[in-house]
Short mmCIF file of C-alpha atoms in Angstrom, two decimals:
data_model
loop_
_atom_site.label_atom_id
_atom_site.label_comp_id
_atom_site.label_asym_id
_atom_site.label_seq_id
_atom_site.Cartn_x
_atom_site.Cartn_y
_atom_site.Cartn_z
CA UNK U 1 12.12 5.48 -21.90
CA UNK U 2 9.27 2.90 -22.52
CA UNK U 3 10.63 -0.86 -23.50
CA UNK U 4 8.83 -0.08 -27.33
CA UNK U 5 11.16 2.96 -27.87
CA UNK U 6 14.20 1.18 -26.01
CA UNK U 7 13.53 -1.64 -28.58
CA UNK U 8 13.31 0.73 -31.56
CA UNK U 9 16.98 2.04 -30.62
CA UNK U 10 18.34 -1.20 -30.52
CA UNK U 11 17.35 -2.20 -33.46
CA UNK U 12 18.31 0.41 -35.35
CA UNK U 13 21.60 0.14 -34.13
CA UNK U 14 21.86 -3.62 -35.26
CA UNK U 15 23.01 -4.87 -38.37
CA UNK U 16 19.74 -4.88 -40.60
CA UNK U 17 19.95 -9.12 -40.95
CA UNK U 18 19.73 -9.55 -36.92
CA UNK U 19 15.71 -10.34 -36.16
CA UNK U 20 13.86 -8.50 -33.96
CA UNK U 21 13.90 -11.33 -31.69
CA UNK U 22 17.59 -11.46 -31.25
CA UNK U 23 17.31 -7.83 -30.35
CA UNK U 24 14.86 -8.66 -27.56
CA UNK U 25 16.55 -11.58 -26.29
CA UNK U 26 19.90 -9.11 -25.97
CA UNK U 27 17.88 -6.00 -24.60
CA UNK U 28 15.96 -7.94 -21.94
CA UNK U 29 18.93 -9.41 -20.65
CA UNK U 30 21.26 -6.46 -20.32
CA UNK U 31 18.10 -4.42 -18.51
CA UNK U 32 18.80 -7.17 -16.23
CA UNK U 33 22.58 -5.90 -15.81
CA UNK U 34 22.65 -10.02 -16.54
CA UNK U 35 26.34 -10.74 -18.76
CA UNK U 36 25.77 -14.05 -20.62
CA UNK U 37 27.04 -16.69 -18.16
CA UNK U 38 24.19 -14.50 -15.71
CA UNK U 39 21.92 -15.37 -18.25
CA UNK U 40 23.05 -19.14 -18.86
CA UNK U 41 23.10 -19.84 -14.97
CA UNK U 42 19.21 -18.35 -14.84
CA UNK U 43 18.12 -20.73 -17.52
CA UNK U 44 19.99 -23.74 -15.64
CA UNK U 45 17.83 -22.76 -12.57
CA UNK U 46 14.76 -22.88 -14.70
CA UNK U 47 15.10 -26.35 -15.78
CA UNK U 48 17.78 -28.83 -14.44
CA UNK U 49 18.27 -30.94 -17.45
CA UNK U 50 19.93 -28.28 -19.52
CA UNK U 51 23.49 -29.05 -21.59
CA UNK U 52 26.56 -28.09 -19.62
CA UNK U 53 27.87 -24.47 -19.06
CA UNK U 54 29.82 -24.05 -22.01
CA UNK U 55 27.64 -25.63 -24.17
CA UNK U 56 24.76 -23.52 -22.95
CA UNK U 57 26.64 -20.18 -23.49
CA UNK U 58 27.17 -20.99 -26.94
CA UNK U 59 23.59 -21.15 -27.34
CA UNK U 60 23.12 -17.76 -25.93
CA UNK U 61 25.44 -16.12 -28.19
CA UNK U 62 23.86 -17.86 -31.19
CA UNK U 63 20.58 -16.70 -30.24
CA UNK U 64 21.27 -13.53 -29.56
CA UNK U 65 23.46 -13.00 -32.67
CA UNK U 66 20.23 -14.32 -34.96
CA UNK U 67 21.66 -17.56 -35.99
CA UNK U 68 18.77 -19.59 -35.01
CA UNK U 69 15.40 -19.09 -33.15
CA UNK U 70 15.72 -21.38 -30.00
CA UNK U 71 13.07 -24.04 -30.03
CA UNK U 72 9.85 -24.06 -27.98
CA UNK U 73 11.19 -25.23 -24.74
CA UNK U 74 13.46 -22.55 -24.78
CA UNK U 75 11.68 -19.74 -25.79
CA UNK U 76 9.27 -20.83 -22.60
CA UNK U 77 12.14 -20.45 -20.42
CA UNK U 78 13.44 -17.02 -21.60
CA UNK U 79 9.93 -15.97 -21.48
CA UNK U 80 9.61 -17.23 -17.74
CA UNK U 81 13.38 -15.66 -17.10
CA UNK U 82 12.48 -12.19 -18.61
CA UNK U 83 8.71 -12.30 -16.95
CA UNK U 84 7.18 -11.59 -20.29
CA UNK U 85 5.31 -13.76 -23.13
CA UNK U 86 6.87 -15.63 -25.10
CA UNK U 87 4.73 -13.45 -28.21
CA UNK U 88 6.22 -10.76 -27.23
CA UNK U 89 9.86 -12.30 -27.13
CA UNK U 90 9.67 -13.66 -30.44
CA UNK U 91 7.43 -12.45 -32.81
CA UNK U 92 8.72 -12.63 -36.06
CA UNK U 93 8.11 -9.06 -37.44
CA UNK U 94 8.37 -5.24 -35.68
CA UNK U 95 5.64 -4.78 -33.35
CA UNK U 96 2.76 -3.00 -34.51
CA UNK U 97 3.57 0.08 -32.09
CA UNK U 98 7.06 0.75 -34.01
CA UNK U 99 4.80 1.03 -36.95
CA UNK U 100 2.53 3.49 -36.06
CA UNK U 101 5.02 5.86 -33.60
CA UNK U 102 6.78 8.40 -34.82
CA UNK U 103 8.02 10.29 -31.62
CA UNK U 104 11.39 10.62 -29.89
CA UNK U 105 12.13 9.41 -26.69
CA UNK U 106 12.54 11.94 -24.07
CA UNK U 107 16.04 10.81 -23.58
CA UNK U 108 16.95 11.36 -27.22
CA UNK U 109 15.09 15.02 -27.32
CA UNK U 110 17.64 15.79 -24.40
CA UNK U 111 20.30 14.56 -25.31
CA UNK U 112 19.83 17.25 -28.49
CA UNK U 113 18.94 20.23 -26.33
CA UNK U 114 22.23 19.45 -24.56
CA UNK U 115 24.20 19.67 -27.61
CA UNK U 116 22.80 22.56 -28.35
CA UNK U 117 23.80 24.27 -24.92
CA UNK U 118 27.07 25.78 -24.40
CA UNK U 119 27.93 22.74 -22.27
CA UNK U 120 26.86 19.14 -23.03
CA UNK U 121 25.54 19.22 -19.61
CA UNK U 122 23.85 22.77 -19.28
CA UNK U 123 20.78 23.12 -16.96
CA UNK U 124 17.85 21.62 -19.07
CA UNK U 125 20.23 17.91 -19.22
CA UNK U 126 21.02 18.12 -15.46
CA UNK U 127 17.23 19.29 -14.63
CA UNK U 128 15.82 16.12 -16.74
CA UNK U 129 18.27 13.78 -15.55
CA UNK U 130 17.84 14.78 -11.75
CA UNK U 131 13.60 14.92 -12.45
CA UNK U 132 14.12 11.27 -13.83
CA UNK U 133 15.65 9.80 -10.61
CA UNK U 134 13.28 11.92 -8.35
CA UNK U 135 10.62 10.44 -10.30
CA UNK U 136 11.77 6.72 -10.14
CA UNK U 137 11.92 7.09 -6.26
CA UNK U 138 8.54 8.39 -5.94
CA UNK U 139 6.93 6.08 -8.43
CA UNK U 140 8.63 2.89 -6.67
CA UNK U 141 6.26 3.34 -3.58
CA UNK U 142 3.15 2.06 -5.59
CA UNK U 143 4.69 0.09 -8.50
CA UNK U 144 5.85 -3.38 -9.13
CA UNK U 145 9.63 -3.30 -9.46
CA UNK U 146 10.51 -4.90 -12.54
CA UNK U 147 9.44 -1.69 -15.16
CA UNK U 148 11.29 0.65 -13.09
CA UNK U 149 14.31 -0.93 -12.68
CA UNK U 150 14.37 -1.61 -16.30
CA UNK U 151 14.02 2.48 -16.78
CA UNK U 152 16.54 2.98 -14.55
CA UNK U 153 18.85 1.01 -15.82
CA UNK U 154 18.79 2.45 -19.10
CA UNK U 155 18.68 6.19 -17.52
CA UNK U 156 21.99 4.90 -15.74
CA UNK U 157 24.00 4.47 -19.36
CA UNK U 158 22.87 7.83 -20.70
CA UNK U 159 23.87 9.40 -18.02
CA UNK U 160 27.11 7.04 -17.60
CA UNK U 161 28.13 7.80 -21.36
CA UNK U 162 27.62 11.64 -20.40
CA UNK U 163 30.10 12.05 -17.48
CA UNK U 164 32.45 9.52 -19.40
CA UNK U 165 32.35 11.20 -23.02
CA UNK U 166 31.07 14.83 -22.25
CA UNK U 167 32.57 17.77 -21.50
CA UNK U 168 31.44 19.57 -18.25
CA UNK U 169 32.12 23.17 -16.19
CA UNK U 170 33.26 21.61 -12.63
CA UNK U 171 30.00 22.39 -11.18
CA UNK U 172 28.28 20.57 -13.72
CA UNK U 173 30.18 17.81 -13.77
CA UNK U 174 29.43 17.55 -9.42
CA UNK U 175 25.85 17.71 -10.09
CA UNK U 176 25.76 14.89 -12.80
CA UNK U 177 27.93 12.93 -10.18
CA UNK U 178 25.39 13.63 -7.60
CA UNK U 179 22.27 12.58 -9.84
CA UNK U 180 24.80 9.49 -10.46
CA UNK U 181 25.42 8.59 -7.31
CA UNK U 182 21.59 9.11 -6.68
CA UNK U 183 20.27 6.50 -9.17
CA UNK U 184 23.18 3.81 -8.23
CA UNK U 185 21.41 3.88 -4.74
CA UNK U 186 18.08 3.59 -6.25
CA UNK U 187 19.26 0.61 -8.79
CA UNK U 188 20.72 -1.01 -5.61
CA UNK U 189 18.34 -0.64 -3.28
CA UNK U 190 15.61 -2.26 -6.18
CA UNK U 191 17.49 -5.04 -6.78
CA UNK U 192 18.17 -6.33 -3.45
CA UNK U 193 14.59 -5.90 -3.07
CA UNK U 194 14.10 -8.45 -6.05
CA UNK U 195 16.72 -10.88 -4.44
CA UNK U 196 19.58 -9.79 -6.80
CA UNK U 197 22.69 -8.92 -3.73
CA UNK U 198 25.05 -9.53 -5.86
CA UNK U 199 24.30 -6.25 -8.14
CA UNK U 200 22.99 -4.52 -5.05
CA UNK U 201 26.35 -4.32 -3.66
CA UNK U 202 27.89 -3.61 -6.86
CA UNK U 203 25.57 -0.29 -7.19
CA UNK U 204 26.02 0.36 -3.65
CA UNK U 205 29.64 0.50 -3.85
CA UNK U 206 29.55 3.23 -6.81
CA UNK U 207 27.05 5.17 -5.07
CA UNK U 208 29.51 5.52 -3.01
CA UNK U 209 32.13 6.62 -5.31
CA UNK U 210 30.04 9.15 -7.09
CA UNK U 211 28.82 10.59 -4.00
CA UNK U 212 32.62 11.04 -2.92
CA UNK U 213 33.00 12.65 -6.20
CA UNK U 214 29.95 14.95 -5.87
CA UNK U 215 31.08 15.79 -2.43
CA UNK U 216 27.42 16.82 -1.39
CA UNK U 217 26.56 16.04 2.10
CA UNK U 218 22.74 14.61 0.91
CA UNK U 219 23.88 12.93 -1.76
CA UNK U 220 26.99 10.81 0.71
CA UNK U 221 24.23 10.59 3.20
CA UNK U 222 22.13 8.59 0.86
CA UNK U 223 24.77 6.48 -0.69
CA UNK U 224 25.88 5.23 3.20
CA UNK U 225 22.15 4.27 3.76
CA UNK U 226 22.11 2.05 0.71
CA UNK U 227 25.22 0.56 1.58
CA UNK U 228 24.42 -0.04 5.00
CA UNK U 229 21.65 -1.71 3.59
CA UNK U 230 23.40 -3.95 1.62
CA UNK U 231 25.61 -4.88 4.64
CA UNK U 232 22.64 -5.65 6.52
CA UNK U 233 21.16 -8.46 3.34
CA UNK U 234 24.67 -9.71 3.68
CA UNK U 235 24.55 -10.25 7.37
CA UNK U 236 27.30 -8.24 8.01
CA UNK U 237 25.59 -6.27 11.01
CA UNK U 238 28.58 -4.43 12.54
CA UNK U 239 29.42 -2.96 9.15
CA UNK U 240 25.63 -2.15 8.52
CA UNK U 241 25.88 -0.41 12.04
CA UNK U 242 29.01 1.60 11.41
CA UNK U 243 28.00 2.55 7.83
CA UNK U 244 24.60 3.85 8.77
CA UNK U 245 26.66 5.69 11.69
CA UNK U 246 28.76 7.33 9.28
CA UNK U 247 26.11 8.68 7.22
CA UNK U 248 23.83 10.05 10.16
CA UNK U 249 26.99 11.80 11.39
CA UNK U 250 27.70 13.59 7.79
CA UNK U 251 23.87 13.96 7.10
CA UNK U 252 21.81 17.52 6.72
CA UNK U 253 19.40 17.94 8.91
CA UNK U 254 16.25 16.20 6.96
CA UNK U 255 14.46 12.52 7.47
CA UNK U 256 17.52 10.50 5.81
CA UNK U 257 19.12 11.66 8.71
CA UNK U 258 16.21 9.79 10.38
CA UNK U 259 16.38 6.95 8.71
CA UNK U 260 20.14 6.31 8.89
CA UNK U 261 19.48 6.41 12.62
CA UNK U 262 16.75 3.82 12.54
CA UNK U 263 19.00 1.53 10.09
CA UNK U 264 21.20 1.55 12.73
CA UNK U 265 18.92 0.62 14.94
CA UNK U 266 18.46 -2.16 12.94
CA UNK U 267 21.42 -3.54 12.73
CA UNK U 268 21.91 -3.84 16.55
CA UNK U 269 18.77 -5.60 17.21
CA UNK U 270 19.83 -7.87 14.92
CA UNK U 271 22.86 -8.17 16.91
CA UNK U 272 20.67 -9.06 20.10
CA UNK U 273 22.17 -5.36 21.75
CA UNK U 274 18.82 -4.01 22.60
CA UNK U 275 20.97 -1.12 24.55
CA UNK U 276 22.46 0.01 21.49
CA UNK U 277 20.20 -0.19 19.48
CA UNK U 278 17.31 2.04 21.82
CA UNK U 279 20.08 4.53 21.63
CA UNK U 280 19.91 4.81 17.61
CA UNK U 281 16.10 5.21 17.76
CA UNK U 282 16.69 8.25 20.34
CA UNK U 283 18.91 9.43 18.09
CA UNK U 284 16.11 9.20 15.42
CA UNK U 285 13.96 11.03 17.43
CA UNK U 286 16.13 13.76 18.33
CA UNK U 287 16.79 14.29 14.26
CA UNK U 288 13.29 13.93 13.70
CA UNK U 289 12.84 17.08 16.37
CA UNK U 290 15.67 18.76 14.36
CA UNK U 291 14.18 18.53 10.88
CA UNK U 292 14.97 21.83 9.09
CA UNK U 293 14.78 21.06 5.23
CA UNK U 294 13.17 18.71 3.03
CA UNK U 295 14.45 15.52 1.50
CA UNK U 296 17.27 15.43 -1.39
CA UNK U 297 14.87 12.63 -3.23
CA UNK U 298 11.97 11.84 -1.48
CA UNK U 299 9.63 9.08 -2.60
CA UNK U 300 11.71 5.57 -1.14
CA UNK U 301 14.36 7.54 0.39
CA UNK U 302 11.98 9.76 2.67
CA UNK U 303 10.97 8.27 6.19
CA UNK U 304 8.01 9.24 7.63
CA UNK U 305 6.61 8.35 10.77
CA UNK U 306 5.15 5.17 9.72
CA UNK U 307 8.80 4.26 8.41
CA UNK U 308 9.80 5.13 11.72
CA UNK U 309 7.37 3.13 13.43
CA UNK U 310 7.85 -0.12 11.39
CA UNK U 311 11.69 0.01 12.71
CA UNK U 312 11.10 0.83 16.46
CA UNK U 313 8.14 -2.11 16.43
CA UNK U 314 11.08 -4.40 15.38
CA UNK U 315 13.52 -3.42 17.84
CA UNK U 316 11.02 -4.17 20.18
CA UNK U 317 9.83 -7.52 18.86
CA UNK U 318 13.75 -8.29 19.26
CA UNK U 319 13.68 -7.72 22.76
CA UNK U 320 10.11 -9.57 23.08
CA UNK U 321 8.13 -6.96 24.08
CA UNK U 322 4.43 -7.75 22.90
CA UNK U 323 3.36 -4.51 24.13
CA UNK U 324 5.39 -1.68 23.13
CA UNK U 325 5.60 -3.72 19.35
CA UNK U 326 1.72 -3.75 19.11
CA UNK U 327 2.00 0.31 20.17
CA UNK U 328 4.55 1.06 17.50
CA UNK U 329 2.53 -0.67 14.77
CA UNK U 330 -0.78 0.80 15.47
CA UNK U 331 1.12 4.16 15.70
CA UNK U 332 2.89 3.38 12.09
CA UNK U 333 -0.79 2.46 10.36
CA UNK U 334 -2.52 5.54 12.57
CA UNK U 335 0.41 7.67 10.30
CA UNK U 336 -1.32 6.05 6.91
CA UNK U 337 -4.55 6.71 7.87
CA UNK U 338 -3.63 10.00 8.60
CA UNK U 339 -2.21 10.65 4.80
CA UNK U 340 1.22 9.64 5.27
CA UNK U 341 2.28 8.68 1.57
CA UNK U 342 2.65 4.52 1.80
CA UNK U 343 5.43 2.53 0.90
CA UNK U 344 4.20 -1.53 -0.01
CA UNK U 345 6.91 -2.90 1.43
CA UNK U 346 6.73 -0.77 4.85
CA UNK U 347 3.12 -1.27 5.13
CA UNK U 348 3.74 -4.71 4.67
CA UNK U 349 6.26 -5.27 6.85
CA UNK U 350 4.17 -3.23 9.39
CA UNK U 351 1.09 -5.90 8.97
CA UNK U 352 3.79 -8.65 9.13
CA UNK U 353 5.59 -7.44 12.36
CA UNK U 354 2.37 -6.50 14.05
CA UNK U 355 1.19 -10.16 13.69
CA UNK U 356 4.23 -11.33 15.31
CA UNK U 357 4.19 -9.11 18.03
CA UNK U 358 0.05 -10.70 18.68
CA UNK U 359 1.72 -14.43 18.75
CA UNK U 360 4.37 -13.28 21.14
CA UNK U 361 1.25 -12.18 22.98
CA UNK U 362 -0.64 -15.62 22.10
CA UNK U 363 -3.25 -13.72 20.48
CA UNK U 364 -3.87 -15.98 17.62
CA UNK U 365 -6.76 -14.23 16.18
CA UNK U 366 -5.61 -10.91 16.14
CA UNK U 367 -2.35 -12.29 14.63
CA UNK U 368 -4.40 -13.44 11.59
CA UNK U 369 -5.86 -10.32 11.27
CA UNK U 370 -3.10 -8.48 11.44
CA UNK U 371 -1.19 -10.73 8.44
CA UNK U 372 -4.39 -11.41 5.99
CA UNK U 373 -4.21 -8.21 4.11
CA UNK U 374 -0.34 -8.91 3.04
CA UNK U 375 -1.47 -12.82 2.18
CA UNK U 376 -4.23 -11.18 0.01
CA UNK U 377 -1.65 -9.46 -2.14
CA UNK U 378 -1.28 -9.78 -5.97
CA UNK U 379 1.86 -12.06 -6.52
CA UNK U 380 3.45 -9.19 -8.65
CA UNK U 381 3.61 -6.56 -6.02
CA UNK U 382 5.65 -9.68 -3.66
CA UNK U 383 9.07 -8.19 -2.49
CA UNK U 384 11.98 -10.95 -1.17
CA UNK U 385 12.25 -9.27 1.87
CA UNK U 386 8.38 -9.20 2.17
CA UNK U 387 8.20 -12.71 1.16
CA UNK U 388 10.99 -13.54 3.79
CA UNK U 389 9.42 -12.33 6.83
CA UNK U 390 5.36 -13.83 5.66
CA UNK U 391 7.69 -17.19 5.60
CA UNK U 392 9.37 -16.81 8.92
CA UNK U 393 5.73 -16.33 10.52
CA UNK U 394 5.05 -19.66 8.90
CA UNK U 395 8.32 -20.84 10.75
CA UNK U 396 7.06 -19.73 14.09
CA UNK U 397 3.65 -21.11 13.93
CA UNK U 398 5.11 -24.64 13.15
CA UNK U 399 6.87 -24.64 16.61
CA UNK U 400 4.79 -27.31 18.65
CA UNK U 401 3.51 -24.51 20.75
CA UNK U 402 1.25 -23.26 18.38
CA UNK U 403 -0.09 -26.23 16.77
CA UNK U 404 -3.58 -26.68 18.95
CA UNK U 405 -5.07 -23.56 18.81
CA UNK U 406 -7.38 -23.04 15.49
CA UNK U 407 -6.49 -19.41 14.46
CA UNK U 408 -2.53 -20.27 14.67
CA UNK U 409 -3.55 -23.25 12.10
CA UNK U 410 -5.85 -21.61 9.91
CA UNK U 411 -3.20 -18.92 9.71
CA UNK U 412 -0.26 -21.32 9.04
CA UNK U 413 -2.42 -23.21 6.13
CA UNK U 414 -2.86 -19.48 4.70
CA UNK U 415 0.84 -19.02 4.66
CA UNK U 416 1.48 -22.33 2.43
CA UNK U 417 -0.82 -21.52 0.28
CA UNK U 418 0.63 -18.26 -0.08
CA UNK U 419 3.87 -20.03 -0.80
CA UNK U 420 2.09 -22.43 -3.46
CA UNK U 421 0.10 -19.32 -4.97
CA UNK U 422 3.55 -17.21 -5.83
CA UNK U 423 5.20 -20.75 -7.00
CA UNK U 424 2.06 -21.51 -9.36
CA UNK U 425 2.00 -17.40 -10.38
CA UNK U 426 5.83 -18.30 -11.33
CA UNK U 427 5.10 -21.37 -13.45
CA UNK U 428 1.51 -19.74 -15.15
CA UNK U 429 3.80 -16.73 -16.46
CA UNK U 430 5.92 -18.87 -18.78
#
């Protein structure tokens, strides 16, 4: 459901004397599965000199009850919080879009087709909702993060408030717990991407819940990965091990069960056990050889063989060797320019990894190479893992045994300025 429409609901179901702004100010923040105190600590990491806490929150609730616009400093800071202009936030009248539209969201249209079905949940509801997910995973290879997680956040309470409030056959009900369990993982998965662990474990937990509920092999497989994941950003590496274990053993026979294998991998690199972890990616080859049906989801959740590639060229980087790291990443971009749909924060990690393996190798101008296209990125498309790893180069190329040679300069002058440019993008979009 586009942000306009979204915006339209809301405000029809506000009491008439609440501006539009107020509505905004609400709806942004709760797309943000931000509570108020999320919203009060965001501002207090905008600008330091803010009043205390308390005194802070009560602002937010006056705001967003209508009581008073907040004053120019503020409104900069919510537009710089939310990523949007400050227009937008709090224009004074309904936008000129409300105005001219007279069409139904899709989520409204079938939410009506379901009532009219013999269950709330017949097979038009549990075809859109399961489309809608599918379509979120697919679209998150080639899109900034922010609009999607936004739509999937609202596609999460419509289909929340149907499993709570509806009335389902039992096989209905499983296949709205599936589609559930589905978009938690894709909600958590997103927002550790964006930096936000906290809610990525949250989602990941529930995933797991729903898929429990759903009892559908694909649909546990996929909520273990994300989970494993989120072990993994919390540097819990054992767990992240075990997890991704647990799904490869209960996962059908398509590239999750890959993947699972490879996020095990992973997690014992990480770990320093290059033993273990060669094991996991023969066990992703072996259920790459054994592939005998397609992917539940697709889109994020697929891995194909550049995926693949990116996560053997890291175990090998862990154990140091140049070589086999270089082969693996070559092998991974070979895949893209073979068709292989592309994933921006593989393919960067790819470019990123494939640089490191060249200074391991002391080939400083290859290195540069190798990293330039990320560097030359739009700031918007920046992941935090992404960002992360571009840094750690920088790290590396500090170290006193890189500082003479030219290329490992140029390179880390590149990476401040890649710093500085995402800093400056951050402070030009308030």
């Amino acid at each position: 459901m586009s942000a306009v429409l979204s915006e339209k609901r809301d405000h029809a179901m506000s009491p008439p004397d609440i501006p539009l702004w107020a509505v905004r100010l609400r709806t942004e923040r709760e797309a943000r599965l931000w509570d108020i105190p999320d919203m009060m600590r965001e501002l207090h990491r905008l600008a330091a000199d803010l009043p205390d806490s308390a005194t802070l929150i009560r602002m937010i609730r006056k705001w967003e009850a209508g009581q008073h616009l907040p004053g120019p400093r503020y409104q900069l800071l919510y537009s710089r919080a939310f990523g949007t202009s400050r227009d937008r936030l709090f224009a004074q009248g309904p936008l000129p879009a409300l105005a001219a539209s007279a069409t139904m969201s899709a989520g409204e249209v079938t939410r009506f087709g379901a009532w009219a079905e013999a269950s709330d949940a017949g097979p038009a509801t549990l075809a859109y909702y399961a489309s809608a997910v599918t379509r979120l995973a697919r679209d998150y290879l080639d899109q900034p993060p922010a609009p999607l997680l936004c739509a999937a956040v609202e596609l999460a309470r419509d289909l929340f408030a149907l499993l709570q409030d509806g009335h389902q056959r039992l096989d209905q009900r499983r296949q709205l717990y599936a589609t559930a369990a589905n978009l938690c993982a894709f909600i958590a998965w997103v927002t550790g991407d964006v930096g936000r662990v906290r809610d990525a474990e949250a989602h990941a937990r529930t995933a797991v819940v729903l898929a429990d509920q759903a009892d559908i092999p694909a649909t546990r497989a996929l909520a273990f990965s994300v989970q494993s994941k989120t072990a993994f950003w919390d540097r819990h590496q054992r767990q992240a091990a075990a997890l991704a274990r647990q799904g490869f053993e209960c996962s059908p026979n398509d590239t999750m069960k890959v993947f699972l294998a490879l996020q095990e991998a992973d997690a014992w690199q990480e770990l320093g056990d290059i033993p273990h972890a060669l094991r996991a990616l023969r066990d992703a080859e072996r259920a790459r050889a054994a592939i005998t049906q397609p992917d539940e989801l697709g889109g994020l959740f697929s891995c194909g063989m550049a995926r693949q590639s990116n996560y053997t060229m890291t175990v090998h980087l862990r154990a140091a060797d140049a070589g086999q790291a270089v082969a693996a990443a070559e092998q991974a971009l070979d895949a893209y320019r073979q068709g292989e749909e592309q994933a921006y924060g593989t393919w960067a990690q790819i470019h990123i990894g494939l640089a490191h393996a060249h200074l391991i190798a002391r080939e400083f101008e290859a290195a540069q190479a190798a990293l330039i296209p990320v560097l030359d990125e739009p700031a918007e498309r920046r992941l935090v893992p992404v960002v992360t790893r571009v840094l750690e180069i920088g790290d590396l190329l500090a170290q006193s045994r890189y500082r003479r040679d030219p290329y490992a300069r140029s390179l880390r002058e590149q990476i401040d300025n890649y710093r500085v440019a995402g800093q400056s993008t951050e402070r030009r979009d308030t």
